[in-house]
Short mmCIF file of N, CA and C in Angstrom, two decimals:
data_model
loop_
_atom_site.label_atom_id
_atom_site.label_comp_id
_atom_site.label_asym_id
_atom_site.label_seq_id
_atom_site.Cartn_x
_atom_site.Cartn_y
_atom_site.Cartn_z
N UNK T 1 -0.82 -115.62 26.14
CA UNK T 1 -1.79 -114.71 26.75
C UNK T 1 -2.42 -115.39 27.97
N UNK T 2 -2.68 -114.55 29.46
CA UNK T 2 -2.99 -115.44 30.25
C UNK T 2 -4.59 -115.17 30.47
N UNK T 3 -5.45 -116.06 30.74
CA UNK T 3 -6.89 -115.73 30.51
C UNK T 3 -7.06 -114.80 31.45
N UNK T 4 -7.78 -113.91 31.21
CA UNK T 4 -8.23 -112.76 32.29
C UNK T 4 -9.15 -112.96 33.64
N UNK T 5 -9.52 -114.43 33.35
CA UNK T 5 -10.49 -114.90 34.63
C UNK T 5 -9.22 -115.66 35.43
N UNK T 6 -8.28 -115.93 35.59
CA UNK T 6 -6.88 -116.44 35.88
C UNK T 6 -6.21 -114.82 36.30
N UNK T 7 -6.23 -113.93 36.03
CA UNK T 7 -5.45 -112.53 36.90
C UNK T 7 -5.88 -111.96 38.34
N UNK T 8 -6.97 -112.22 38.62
CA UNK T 8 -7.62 -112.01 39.80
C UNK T 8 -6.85 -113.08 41.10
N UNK T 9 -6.46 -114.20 40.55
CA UNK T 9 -6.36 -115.54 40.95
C UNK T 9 -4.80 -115.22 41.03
N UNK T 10 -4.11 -114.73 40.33
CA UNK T 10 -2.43 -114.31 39.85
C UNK T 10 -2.08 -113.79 41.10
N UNK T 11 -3.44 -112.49 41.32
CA UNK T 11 -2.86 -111.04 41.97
C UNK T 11 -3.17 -111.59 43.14
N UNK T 12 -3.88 -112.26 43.86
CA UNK T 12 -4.44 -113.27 45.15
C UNK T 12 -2.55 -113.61 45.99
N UNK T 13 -2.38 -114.25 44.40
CA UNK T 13 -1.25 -114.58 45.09
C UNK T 13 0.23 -114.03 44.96
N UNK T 14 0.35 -113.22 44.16
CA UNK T 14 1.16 -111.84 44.56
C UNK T 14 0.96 -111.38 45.73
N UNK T 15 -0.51 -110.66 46.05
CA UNK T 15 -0.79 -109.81 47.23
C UNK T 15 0.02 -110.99 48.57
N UNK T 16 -0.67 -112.25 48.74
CA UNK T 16 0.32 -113.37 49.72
C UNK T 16 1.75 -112.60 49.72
N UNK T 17 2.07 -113.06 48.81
CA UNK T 17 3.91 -113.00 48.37
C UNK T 17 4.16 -111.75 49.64
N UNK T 18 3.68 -110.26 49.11
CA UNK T 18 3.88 -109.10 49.57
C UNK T 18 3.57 -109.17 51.25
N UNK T 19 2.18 -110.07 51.89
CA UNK T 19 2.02 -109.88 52.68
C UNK T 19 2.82 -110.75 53.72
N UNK T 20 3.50 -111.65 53.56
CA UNK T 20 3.88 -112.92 54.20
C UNK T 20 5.60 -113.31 53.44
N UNK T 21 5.87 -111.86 53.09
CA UNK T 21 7.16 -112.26 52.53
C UNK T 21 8.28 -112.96 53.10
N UNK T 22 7.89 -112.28 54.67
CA UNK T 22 9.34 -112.64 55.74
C UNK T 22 8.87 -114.50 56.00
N UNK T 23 7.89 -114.94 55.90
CA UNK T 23 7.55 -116.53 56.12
C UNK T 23 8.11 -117.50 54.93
N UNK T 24 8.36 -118.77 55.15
CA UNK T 24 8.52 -119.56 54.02
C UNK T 24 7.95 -119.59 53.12
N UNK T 25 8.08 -119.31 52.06
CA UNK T 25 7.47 -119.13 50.62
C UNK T 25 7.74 -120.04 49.75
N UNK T 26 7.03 -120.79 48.72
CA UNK T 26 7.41 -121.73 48.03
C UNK T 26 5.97 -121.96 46.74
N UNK T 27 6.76 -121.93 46.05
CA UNK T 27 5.91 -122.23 44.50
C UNK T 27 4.54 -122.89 44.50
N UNK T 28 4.86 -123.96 44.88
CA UNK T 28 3.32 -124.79 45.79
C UNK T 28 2.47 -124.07 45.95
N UNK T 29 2.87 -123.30 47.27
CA UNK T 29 1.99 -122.33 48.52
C UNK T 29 1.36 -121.51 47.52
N UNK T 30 2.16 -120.52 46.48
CA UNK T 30 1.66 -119.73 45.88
C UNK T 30 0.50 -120.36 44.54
N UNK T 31 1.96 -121.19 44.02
CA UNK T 31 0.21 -122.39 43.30
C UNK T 31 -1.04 -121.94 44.03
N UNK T 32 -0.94 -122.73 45.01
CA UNK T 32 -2.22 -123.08 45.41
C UNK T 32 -2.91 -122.06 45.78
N UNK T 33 -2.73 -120.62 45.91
CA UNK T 33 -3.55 -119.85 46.46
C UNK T 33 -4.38 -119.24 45.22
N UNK T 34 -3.92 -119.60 44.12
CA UNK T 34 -3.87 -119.20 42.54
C UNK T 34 -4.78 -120.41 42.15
N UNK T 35 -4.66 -121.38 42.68
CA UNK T 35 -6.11 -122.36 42.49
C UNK T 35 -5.48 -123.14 41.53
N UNK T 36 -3.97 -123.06 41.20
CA UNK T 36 -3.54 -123.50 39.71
C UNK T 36 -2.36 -124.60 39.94
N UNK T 37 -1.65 -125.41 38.45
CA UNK T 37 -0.80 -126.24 38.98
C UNK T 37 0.90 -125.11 39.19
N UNK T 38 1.90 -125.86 39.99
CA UNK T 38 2.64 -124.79 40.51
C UNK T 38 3.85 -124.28 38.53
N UNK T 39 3.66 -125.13 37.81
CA UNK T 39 4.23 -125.17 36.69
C UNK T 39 3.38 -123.84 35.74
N UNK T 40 2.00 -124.08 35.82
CA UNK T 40 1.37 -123.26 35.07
C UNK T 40 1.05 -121.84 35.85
N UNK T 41 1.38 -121.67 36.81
CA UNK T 41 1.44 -120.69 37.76
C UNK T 41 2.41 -119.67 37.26
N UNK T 42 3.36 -120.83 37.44
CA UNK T 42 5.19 -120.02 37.01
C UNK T 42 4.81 -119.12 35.66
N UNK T 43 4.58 -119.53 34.64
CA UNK T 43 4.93 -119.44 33.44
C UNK T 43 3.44 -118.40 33.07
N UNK T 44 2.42 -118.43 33.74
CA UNK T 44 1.30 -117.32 33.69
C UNK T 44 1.77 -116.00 34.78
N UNK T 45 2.47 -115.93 35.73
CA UNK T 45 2.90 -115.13 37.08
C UNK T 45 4.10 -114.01 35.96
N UNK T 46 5.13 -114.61 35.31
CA UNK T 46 5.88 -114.54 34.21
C UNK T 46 5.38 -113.70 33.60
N UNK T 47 4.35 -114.33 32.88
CA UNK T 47 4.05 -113.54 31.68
C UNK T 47 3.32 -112.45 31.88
N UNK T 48 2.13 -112.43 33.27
CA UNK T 48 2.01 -111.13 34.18
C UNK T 48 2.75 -110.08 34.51
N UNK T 49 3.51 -110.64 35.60
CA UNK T 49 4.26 -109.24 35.64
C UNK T 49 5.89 -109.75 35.79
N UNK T 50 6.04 -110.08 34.65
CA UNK T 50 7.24 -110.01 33.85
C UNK T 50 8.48 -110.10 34.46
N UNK T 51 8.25 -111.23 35.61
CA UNK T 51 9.54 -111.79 36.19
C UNK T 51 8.64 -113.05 37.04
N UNK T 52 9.70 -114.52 37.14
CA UNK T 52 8.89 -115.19 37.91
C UNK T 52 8.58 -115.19 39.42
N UNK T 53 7.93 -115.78 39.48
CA UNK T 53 6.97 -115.66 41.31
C UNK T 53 8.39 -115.52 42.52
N UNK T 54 9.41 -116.74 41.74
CA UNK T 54 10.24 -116.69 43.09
C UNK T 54 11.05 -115.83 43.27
N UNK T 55 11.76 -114.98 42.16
CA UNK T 55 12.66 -113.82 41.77
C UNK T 55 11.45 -112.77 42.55
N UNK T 56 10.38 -112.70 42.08
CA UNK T 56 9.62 -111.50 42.98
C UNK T 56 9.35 -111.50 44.27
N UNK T 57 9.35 -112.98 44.93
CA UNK T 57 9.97 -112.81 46.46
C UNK T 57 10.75 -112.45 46.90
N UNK T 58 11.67 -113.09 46.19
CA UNK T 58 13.59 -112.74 46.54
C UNK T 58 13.66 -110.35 46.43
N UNK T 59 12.91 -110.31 45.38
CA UNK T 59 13.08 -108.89 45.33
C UNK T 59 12.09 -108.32 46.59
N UNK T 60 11.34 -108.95 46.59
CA UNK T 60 10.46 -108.15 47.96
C UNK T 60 11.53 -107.90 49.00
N UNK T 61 11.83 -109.45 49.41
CA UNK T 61 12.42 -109.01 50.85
C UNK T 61 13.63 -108.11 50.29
N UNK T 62 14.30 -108.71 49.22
CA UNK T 62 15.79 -107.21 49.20
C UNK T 62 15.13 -105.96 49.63
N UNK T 63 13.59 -105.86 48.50
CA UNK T 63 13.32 -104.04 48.93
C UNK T 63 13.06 -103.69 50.72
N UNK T 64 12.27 -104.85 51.44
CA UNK T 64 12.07 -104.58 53.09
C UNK T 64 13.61 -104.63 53.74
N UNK T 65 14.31 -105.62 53.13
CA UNK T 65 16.36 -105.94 53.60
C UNK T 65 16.19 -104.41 53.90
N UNK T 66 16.29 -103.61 52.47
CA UNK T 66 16.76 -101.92 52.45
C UNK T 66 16.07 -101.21 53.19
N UNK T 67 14.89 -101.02 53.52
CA UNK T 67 14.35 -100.36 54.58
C UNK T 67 14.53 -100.55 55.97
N UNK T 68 14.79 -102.30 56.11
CA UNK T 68 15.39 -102.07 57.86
C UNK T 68 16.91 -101.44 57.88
N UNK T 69 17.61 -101.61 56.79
CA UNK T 69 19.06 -101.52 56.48
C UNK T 69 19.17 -99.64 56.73
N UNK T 70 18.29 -99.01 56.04
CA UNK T 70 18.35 -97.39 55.79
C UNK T 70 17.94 -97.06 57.80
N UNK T 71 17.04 -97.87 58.19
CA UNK T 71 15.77 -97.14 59.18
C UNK T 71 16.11 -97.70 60.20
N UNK T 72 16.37 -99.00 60.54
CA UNK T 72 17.12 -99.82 62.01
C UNK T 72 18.18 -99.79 62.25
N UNK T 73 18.52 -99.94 64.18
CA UNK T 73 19.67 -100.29 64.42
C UNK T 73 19.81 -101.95 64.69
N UNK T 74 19.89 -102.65 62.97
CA UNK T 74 19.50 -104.16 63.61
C UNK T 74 21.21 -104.59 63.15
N UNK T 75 21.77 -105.65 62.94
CA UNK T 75 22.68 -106.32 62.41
C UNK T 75 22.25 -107.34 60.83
N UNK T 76 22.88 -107.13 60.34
CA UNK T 76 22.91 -107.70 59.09
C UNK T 76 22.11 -108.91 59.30
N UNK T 77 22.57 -109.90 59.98
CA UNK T 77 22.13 -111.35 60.33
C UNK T 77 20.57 -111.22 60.82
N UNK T 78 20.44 -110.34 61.92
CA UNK T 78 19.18 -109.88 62.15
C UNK T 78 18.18 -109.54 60.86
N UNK T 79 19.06 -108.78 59.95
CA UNK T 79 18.02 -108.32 58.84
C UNK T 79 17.64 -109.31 57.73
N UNK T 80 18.60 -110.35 58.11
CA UNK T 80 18.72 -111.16 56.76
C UNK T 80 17.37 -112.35 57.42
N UNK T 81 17.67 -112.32 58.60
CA UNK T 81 16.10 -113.66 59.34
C UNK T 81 15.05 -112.97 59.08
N UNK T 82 14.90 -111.21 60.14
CA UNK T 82 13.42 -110.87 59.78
C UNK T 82 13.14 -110.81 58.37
N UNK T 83 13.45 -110.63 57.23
CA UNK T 83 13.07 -110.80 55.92
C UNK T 83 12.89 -111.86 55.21
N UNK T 84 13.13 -112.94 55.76
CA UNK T 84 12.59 -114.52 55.39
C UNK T 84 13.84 -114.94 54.57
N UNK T 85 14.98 -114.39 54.78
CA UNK T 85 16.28 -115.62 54.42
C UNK T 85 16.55 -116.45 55.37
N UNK T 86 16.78 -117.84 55.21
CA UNK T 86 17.57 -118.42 56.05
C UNK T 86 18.90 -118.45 56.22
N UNK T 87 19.54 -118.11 55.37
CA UNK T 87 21.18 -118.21 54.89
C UNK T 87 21.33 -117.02 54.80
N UNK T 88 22.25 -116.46 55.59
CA UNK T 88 23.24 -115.47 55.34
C UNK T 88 23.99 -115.17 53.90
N UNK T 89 24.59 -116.18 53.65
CA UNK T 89 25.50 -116.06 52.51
C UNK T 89 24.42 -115.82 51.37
N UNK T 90 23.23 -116.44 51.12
CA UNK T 90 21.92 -116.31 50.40
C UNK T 90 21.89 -115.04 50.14
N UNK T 91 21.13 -114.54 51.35
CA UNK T 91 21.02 -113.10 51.08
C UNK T 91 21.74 -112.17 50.81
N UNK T 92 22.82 -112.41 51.36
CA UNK T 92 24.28 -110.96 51.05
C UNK T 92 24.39 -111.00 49.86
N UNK T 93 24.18 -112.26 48.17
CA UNK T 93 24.90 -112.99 47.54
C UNK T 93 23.55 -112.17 46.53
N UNK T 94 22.53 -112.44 47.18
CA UNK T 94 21.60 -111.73 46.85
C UNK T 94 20.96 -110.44 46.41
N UNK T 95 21.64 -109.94 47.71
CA UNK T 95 21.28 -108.58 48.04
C UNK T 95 22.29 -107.78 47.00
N UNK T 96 23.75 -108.45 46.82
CA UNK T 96 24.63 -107.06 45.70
C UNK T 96 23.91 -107.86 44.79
N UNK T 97 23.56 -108.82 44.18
CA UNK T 97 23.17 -109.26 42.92
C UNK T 97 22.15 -107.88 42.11
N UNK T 98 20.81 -107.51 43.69
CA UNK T 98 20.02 -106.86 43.09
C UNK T 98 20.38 -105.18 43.36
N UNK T 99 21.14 -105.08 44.56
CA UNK T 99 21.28 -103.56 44.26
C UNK T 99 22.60 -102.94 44.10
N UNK T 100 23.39 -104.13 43.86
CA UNK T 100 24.85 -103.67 43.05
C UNK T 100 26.39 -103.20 44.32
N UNK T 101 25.48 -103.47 45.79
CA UNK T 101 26.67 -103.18 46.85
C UNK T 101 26.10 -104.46 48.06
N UNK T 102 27.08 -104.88 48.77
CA UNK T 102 26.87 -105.56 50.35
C UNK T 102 25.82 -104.80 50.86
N UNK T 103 25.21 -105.83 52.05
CA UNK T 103 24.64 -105.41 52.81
C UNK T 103 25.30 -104.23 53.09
N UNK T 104 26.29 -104.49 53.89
CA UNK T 104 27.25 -103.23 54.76
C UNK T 104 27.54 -102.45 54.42
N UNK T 105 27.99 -102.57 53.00
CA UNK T 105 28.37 -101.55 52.14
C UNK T 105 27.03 -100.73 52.56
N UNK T 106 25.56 -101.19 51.92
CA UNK T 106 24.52 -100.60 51.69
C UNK T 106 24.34 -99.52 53.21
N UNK T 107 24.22 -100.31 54.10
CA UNK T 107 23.65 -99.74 55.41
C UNK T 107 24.91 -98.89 55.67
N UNK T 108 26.00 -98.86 55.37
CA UNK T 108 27.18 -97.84 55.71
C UNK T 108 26.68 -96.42 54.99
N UNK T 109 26.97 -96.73 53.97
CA UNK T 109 26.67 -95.30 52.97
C UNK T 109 25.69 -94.66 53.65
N UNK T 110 24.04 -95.54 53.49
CA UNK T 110 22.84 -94.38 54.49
C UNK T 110 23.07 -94.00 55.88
N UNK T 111 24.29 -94.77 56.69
CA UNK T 111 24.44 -94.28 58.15
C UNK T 111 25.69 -93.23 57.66
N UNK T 112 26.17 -93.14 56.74
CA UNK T 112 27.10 -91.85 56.93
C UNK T 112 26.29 -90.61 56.50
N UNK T 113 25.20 -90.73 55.57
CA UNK T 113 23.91 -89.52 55.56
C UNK T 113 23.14 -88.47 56.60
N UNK T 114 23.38 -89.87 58.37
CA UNK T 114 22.97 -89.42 58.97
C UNK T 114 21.87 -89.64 59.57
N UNK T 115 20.75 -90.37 58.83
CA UNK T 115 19.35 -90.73 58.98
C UNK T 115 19.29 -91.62 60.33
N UNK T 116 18.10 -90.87 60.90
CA UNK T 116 17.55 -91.70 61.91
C UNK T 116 17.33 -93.22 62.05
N UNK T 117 17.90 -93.54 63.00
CA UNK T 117 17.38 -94.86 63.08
C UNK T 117 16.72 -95.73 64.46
N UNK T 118 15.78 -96.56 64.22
CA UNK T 118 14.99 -96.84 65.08
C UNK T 118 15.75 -98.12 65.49
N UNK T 119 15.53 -98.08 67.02
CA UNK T 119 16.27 -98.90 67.93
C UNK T 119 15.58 -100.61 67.85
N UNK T 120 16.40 -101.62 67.33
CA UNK T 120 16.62 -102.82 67.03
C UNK T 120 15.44 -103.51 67.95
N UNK T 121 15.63 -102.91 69.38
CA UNK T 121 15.09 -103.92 70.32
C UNK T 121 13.38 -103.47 70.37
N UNK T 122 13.07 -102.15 69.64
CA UNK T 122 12.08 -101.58 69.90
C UNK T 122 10.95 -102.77 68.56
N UNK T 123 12.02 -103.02 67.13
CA UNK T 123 11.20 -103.62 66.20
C UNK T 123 11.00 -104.68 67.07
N UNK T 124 12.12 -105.84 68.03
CA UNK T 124 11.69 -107.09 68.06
C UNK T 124 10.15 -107.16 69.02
N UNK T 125 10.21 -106.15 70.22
CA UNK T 125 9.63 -105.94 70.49
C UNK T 125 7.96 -105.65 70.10
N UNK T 126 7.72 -104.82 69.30
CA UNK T 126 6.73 -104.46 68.52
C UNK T 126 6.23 -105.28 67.41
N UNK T 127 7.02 -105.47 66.78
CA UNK T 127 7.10 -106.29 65.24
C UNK T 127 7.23 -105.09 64.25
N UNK T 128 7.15 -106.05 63.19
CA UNK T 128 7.48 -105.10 61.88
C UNK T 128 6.16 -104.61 61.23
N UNK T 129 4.80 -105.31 60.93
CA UNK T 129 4.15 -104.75 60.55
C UNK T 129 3.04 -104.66 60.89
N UNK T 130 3.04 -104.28 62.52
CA UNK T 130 2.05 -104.19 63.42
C UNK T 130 2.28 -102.59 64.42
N UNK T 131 1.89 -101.71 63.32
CA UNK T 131 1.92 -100.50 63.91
C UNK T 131 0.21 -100.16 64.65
N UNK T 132 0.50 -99.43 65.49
CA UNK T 132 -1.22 -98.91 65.93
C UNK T 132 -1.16 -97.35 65.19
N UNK T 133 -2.62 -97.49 64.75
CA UNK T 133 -3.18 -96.49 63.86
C UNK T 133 -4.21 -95.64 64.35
N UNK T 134 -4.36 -94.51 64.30
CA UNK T 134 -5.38 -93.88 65.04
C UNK T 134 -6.60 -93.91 64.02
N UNK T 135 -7.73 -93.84 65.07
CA UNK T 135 -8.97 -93.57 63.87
C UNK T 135 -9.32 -92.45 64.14
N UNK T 136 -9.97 -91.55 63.84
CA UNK T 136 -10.66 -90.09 64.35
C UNK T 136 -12.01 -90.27 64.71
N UNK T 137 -12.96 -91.35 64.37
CA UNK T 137 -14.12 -91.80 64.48
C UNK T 137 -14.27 -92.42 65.84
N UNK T 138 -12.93 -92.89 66.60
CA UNK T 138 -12.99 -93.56 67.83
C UNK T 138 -13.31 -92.72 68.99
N UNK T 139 -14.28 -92.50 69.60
CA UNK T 139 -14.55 -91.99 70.69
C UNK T 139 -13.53 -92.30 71.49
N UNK T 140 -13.65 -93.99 71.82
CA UNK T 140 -12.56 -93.90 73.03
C UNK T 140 -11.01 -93.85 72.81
N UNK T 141 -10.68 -93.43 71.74
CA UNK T 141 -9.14 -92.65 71.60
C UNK T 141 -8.35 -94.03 71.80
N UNK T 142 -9.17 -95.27 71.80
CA UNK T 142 -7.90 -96.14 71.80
C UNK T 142 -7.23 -96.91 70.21
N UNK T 143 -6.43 -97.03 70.15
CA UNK T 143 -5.60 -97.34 68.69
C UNK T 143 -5.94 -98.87 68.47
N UNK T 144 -6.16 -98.82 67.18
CA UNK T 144 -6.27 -100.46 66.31
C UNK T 144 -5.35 -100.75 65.88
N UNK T 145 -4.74 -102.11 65.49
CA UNK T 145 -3.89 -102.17 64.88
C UNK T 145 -4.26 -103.22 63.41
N UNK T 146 -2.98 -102.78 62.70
CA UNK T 146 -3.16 -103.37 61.52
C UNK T 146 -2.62 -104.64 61.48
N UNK T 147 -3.12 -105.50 60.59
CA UNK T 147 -2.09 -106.80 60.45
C UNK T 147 -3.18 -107.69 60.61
#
């Protein structure tokens, strides 16, 4: 059972994981944002939400992999850096592990659907999770952004 004054401290560093997925990630880092040692981290993160810390990175970026994969015109290699793999072979090896086809395979099937896709040079340009948001409260109509 993991103490309930220790879940606040868990989810601290989940929320990291989610926000900073595409950056180097490592057991440590997340330790430490958890205030805890990186061993007792593992094995409380686990027993939380019921897979360990580094498998729930690895699944983050697969789930963002699939959204640039469905929504960009990027290249595999492209998708496999912005999502925080370093290795190619990693991620591809990865990626059927968790959703059962190749990259290519994957991004083929949704480009024969048809679905729009947003132009490669427009993400590098922009970034990925730095959209501008309107407020309605803004008088001067100019956009904030998130991030």
């Amino acid at each position: 059972m993991v103490p309930l004054p220790l879940l606040p401290h868990l989810r601290r560093a989940r929320d990291l994981a989610d926000r900073h997925y595409a950056e180097p990630l490592d057991l440590e880092l997340l330790a430490g944002t958890a205030h805890v040692s990186k061993y007792h981290f593992a094995r409380c993160f686990a027993e939380t939400y019921g897979e360990p810390p580094m498998r729930y990175v690895t699944r983050r970026r697969i789930a963002r992999a699939q959204d640039l994969l469905r929504s960009a015109n990027l290249t595999i290699t492209e998708v496999c850096m912005l999502v925080g793999f370093s290795s190619l072979g990693s991620f591809s090896s990865r990626f059927r592990e968790l959703v059962g086809e190749t990259p290519t395979q994957y991004r083929d099937r949704w480009a024969a659907q048809g679905g729009p896709h947003i132009p490669g040079c427009f993400l590098f340009w922009r970034g990925l999770d730095r959209w501008p948001t309107e407020h309605p409260d803004d008088a001067s109509g100019s956009a904030g952004e998130i991030g």
